[in-house]
Coordinates of C-alpha atoms in Angstrom, one line a residue:
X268 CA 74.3 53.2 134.3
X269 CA 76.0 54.7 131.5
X270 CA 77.5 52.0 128.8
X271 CA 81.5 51.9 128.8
X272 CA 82.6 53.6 125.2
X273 CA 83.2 50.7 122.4
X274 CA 86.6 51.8 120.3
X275 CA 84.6 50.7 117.6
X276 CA 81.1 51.9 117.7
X277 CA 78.4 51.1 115.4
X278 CA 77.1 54.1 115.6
X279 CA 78.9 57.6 115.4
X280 CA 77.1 61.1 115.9
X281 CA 78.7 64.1 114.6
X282 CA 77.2 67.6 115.3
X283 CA 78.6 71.0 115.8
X284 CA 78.1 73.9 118.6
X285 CA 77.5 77.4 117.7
X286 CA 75.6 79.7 120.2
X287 CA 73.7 76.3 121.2
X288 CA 73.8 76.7 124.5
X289 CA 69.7 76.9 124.8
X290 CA 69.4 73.7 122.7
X291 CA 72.5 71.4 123.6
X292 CA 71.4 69.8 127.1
X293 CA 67.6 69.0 125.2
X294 CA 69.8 67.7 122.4
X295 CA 71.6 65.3 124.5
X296 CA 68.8 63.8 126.2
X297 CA 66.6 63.6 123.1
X298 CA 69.5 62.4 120.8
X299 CA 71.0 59.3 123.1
X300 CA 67.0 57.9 123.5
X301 CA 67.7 57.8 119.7
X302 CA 70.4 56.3 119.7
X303 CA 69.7 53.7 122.8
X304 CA 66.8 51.9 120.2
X305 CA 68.9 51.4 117.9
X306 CA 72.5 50.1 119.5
X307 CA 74.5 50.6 122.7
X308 CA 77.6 50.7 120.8
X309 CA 76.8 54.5 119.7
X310 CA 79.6 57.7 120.0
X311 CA 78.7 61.1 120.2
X312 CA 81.0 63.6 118.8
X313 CA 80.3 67.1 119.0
X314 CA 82.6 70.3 117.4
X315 CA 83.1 73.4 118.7
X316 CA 83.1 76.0 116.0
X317 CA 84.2 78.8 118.4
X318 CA 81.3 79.5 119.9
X319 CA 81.1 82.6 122.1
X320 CA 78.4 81.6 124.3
X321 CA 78.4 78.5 127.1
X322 CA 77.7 75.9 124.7
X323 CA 81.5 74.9 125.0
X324 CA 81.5 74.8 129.2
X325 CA 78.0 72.3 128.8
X326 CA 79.7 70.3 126.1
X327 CA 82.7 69.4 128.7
X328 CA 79.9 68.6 131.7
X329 CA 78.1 66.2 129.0
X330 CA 81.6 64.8 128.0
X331 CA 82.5 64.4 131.6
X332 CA 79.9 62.4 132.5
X333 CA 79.2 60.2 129.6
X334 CA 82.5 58.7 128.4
X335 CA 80.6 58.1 125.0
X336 CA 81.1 62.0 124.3
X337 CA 83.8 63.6 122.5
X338 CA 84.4 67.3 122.4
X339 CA 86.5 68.9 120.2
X340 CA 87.3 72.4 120.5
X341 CA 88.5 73.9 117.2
X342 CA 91.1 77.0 117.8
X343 CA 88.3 79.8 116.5
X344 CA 85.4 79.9 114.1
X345 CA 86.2 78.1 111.0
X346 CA 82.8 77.6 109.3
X347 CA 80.4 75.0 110.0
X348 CA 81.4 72.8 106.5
X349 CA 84.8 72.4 108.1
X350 CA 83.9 72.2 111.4
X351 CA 81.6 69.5 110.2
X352 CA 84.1 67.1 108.4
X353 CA 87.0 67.5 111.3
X354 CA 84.1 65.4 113.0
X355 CA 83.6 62.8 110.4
X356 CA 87.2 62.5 110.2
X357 CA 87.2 61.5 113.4
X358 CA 84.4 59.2 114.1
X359 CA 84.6 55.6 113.7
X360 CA 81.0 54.3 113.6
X361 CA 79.6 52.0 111.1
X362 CA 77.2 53.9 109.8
X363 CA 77.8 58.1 111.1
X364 CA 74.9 60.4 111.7
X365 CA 75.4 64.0 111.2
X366 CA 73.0 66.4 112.3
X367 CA 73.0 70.1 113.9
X368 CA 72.5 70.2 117.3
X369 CA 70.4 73.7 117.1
X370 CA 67.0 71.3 117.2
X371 CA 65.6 72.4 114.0
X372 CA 66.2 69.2 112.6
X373 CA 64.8 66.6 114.6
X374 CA 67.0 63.7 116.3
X375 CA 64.6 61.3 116.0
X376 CA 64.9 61.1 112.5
X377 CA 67.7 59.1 113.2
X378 CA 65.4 56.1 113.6
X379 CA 63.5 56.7 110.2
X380 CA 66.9 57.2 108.4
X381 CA 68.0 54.0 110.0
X382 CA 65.1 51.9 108.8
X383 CA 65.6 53.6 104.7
X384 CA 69.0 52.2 105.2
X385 CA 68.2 49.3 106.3
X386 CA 65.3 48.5 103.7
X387 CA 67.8 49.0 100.9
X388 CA 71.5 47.5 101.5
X389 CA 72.5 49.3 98.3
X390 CA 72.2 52.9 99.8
X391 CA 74.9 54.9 101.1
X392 CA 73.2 57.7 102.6
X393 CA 69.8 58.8 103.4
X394 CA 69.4 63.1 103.6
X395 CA 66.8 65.1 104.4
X396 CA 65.3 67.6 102.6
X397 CA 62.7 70.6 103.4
X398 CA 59.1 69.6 102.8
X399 CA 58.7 73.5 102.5
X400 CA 61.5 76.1 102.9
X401 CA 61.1 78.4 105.8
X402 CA 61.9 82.0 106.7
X403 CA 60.6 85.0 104.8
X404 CA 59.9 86.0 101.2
X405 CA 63.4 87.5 100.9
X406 CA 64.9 84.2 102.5
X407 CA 62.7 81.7 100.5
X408 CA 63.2 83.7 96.7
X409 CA 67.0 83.8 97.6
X410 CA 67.4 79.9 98.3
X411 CA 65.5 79.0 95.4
X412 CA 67.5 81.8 93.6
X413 CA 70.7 80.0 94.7
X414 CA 69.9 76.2 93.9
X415 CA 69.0 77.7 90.5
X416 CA 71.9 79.3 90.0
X417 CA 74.1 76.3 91.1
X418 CA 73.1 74.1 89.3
X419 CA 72.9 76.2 85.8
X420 CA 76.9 76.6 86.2
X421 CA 77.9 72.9 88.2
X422 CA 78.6 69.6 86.3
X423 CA 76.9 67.6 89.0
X424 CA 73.6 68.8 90.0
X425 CA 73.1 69.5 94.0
X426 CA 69.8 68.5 96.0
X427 CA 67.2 71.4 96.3
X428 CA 66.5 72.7 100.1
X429 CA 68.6 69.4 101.1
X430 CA 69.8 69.8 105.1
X431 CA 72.6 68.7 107.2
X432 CA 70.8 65.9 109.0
X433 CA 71.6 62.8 106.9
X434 CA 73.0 58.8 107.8
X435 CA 75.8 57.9 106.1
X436 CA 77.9 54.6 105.7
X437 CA 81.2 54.0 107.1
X438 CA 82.4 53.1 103.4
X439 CA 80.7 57.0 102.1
X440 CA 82.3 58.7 105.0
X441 CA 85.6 57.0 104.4
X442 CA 85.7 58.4 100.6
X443 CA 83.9 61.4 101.5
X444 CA 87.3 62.2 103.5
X445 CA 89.3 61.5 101.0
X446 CA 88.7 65.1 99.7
X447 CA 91.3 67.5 101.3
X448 CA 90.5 71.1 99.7
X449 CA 91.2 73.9 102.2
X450 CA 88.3 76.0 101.1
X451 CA 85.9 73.5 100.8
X452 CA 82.5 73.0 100.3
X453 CA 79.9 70.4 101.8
X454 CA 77.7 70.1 99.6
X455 CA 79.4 70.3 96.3
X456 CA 81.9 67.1 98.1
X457 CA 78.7 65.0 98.9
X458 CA 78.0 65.7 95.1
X459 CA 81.5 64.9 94.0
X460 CA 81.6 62.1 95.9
X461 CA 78.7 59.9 94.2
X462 CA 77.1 56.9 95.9
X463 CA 73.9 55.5 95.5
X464 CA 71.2 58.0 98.0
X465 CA 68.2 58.8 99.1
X466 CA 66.0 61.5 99.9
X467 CA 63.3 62.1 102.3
X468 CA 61.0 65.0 103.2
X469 CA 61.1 66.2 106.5
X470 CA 60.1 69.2 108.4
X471 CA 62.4 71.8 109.5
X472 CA 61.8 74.3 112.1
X473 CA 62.9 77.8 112.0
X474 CA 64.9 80.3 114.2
X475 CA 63.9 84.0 114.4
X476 CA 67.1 84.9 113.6
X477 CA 69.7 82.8 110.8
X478 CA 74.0 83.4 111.0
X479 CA 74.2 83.5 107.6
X480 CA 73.8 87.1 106.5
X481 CA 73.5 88.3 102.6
X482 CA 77.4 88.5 102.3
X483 CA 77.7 85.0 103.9
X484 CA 74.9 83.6 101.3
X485 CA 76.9 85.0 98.8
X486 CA 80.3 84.0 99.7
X487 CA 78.6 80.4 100.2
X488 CA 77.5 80.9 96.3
X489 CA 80.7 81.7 94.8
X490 CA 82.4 79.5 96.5
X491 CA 79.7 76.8 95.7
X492 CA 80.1 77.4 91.9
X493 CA 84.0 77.7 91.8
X494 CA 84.7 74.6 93.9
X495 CA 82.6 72.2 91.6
X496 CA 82.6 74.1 87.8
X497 CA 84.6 75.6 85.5
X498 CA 81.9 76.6 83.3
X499 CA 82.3 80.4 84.3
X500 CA 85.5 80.9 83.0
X501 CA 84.5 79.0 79.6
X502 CA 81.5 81.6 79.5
X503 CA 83.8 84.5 79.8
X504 CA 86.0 82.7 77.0
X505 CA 82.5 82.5 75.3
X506 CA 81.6 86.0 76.2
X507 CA 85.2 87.3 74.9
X508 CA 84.8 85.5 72.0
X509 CA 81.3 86.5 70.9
X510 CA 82.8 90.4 71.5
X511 CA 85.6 90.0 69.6
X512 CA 83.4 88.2 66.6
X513 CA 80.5 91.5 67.3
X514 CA 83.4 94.2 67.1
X515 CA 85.4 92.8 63.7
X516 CA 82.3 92.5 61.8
X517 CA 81.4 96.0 63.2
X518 CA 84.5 97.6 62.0
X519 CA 84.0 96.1 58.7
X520 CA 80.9 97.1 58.3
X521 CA 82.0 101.0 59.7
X522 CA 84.8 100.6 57.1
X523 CA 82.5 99.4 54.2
X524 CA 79.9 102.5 54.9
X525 CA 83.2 105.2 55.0
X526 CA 84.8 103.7 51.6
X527 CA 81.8 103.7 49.4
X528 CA 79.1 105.5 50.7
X529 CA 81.1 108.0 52.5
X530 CA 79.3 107.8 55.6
X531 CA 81.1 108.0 58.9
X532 CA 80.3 107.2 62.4
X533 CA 79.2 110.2 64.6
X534 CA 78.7 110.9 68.3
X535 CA 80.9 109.8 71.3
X536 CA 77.9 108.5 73.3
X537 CA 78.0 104.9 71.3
X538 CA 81.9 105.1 71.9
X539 CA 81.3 105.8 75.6
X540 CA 78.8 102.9 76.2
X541 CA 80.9 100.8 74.2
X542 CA 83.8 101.2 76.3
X543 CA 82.0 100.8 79.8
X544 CA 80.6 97.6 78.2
X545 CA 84.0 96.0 77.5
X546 CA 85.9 97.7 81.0
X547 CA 83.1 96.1 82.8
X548 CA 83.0 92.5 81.1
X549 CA 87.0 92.9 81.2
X550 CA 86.4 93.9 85.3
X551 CA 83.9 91.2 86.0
X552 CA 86.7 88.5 83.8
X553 CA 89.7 89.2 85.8
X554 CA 87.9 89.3 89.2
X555 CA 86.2 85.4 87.7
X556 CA 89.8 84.1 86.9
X557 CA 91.2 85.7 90.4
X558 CA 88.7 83.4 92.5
X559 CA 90.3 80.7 90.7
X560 CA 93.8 81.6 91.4
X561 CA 93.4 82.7 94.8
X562 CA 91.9 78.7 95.2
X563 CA 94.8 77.6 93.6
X564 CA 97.2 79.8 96.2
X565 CA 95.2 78.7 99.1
X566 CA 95.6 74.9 98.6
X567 CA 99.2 74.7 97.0
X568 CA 99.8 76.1 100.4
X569 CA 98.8 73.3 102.0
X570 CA 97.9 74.5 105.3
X571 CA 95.5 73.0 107.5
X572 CA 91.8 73.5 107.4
X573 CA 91.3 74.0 111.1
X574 CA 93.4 74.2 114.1
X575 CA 92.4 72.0 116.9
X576 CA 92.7 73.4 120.3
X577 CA 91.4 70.7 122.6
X578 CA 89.7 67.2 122.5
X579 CA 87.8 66.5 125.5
X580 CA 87.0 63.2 126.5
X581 CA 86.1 61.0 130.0
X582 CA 88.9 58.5 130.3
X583 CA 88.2 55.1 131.9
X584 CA 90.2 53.9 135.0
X585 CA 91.6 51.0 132.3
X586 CA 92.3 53.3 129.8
X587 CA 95.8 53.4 128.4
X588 CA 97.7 56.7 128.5

């Protein structure tokens, strides 16, 4: 017999649906044995990122069943960072696990999470990360590419090949919501946000096929860099100023050669390089400084992140409406 659902749970699961309708019944099942050895005070909330297959309509015959299941069904496709905190904004575990529900991270890591955290009262979150990175040679060279890239232009370094699945204390979750950018990024908010973690080696598996195309990686990337640095726009001040310093002492020295030696500069090739040099640096600086702006429009706007459509959830007969 299923348990009645506690109002305050020590245990919160957060997950999101895209196209998981072959995984999300197997995900259940696997997930509340998890959760049954540890507590029966456990919630399961799972977010629908406007998903196109089923994985919605199996959702609401889980949450109609088992009153410990929320659904919530966001308006369209938002992103899986946002869809992911509009779920730990809402749980209200003691201590919240987050995982995807796509099976390639295991739900019984819950229980080996559970047992780091509660060997060491001083941690705030234990995270996985890959024991190997999967995929191809294009996919593995452009993660390590990326994490090498972050963290040569971020103040606070980010966790190489670190995953979603991770347990997290009520008091991390609590400041980890604190953070209200619109255009926000997961990863680069767990690193802003501090506390005292720990990371463990796991296996993931792999899909044939990822969601995240070469554009999305990319977009990911920028938006990585620009939500937690401002070093690239004091390298372009850097850059500018290194340019400027090149082309005075160039003129001088131009000058200098003319007035005594009489020797002038010929050729429009040098002239011609020199000027696709600076429109490009120039190009590459204003298009820098407009991601920064167009962050700046986005939040001073103050609009939502998501739009909710729908929360689904089993009432009990003595539930108050």
């Amino acid at each position: 017999m299923l348990e009645e659902i506690d109002s305050n749970p020590k245990l919160s699961v957060v997950s999101t649906l895209y196209q998981s309708s072959n995984h999300i019944d197997e995900f259940y099942s696997r997930l509340v044995a998890c959760c049954s050895k540890l507590t029966e005070s456990f919630e399961i909330i799972l977010v629908n990122d406007g998903a196109t297959d089923d994985s919605l309509e199996k959702a609401k015959v889980i949450a109609d069943y088992d009153p410990r299941v929320t659904v919530i069904d966001l308006s369209r496709n938002f992103g899986h960072h946002k869809a992911m905190m509009v779920g730990l904004a809402y749980c209200k575990g003691e201590r919240i696990f987050l995982i995807d529900s796509d099976l390639e991270e295991s739900p019984e890591l819950l229980l080996q999470f559970s047992n780091s955290l509660d060997e060491n009262s001083d941690l705030d979150m234990v995270y996985g990360i890959q024991k190997k990175r999967k995929g191809g040679f294009f996919e593995r060279v452009s993660g390590t590419l990326f994490y090498r890239t972050v963290n040569s232009l971020v103040d606070i370094p980010i966790p190489e090949n670190f995953l979603t699945v991770r347990l997290m204390t009520r008091r991390f979750v609590k400041e980890l919501c604190r953070y209200e950018e619109r255009e926000l990024n997961f990863s680069t908010l767990i690193a802003l946000c501090g506390f005292r973690s720990k990371a463990i080696a796991v296996h993931k598996g792999h899909k044939q096929q990822t969601s995240y195309t070469i554009g999305k990686k990319f977009q990911i990337l920028v938006n990585t860099i620009t939500s937690a640095s401002s070093k690239p726009l004091w390298i372009i001040f850097v850059s500018g100023l290194l340019i400027t310093t090149v082309s005075i002492i160039t003129i001088f020295y131009i000058l200098f050669e003319y007035i005594f030696h009489g020797i002038g500069l010929a050729g429009w090739t040098s002239l011609i390089v020199s000027i696709w040099l600076l429109g490009g640096l120039l190009i590459m600086s204003v298009g820098t400084i407009g991601i920064y702006l167009s962050k700046i429009f986005i939040e001073v706007k103050q609009r939502p992140y998501v739009n909710i459509r729908e929360v689904i959830k089993r009432r009990e007969p003595n539930d108050e409406y």
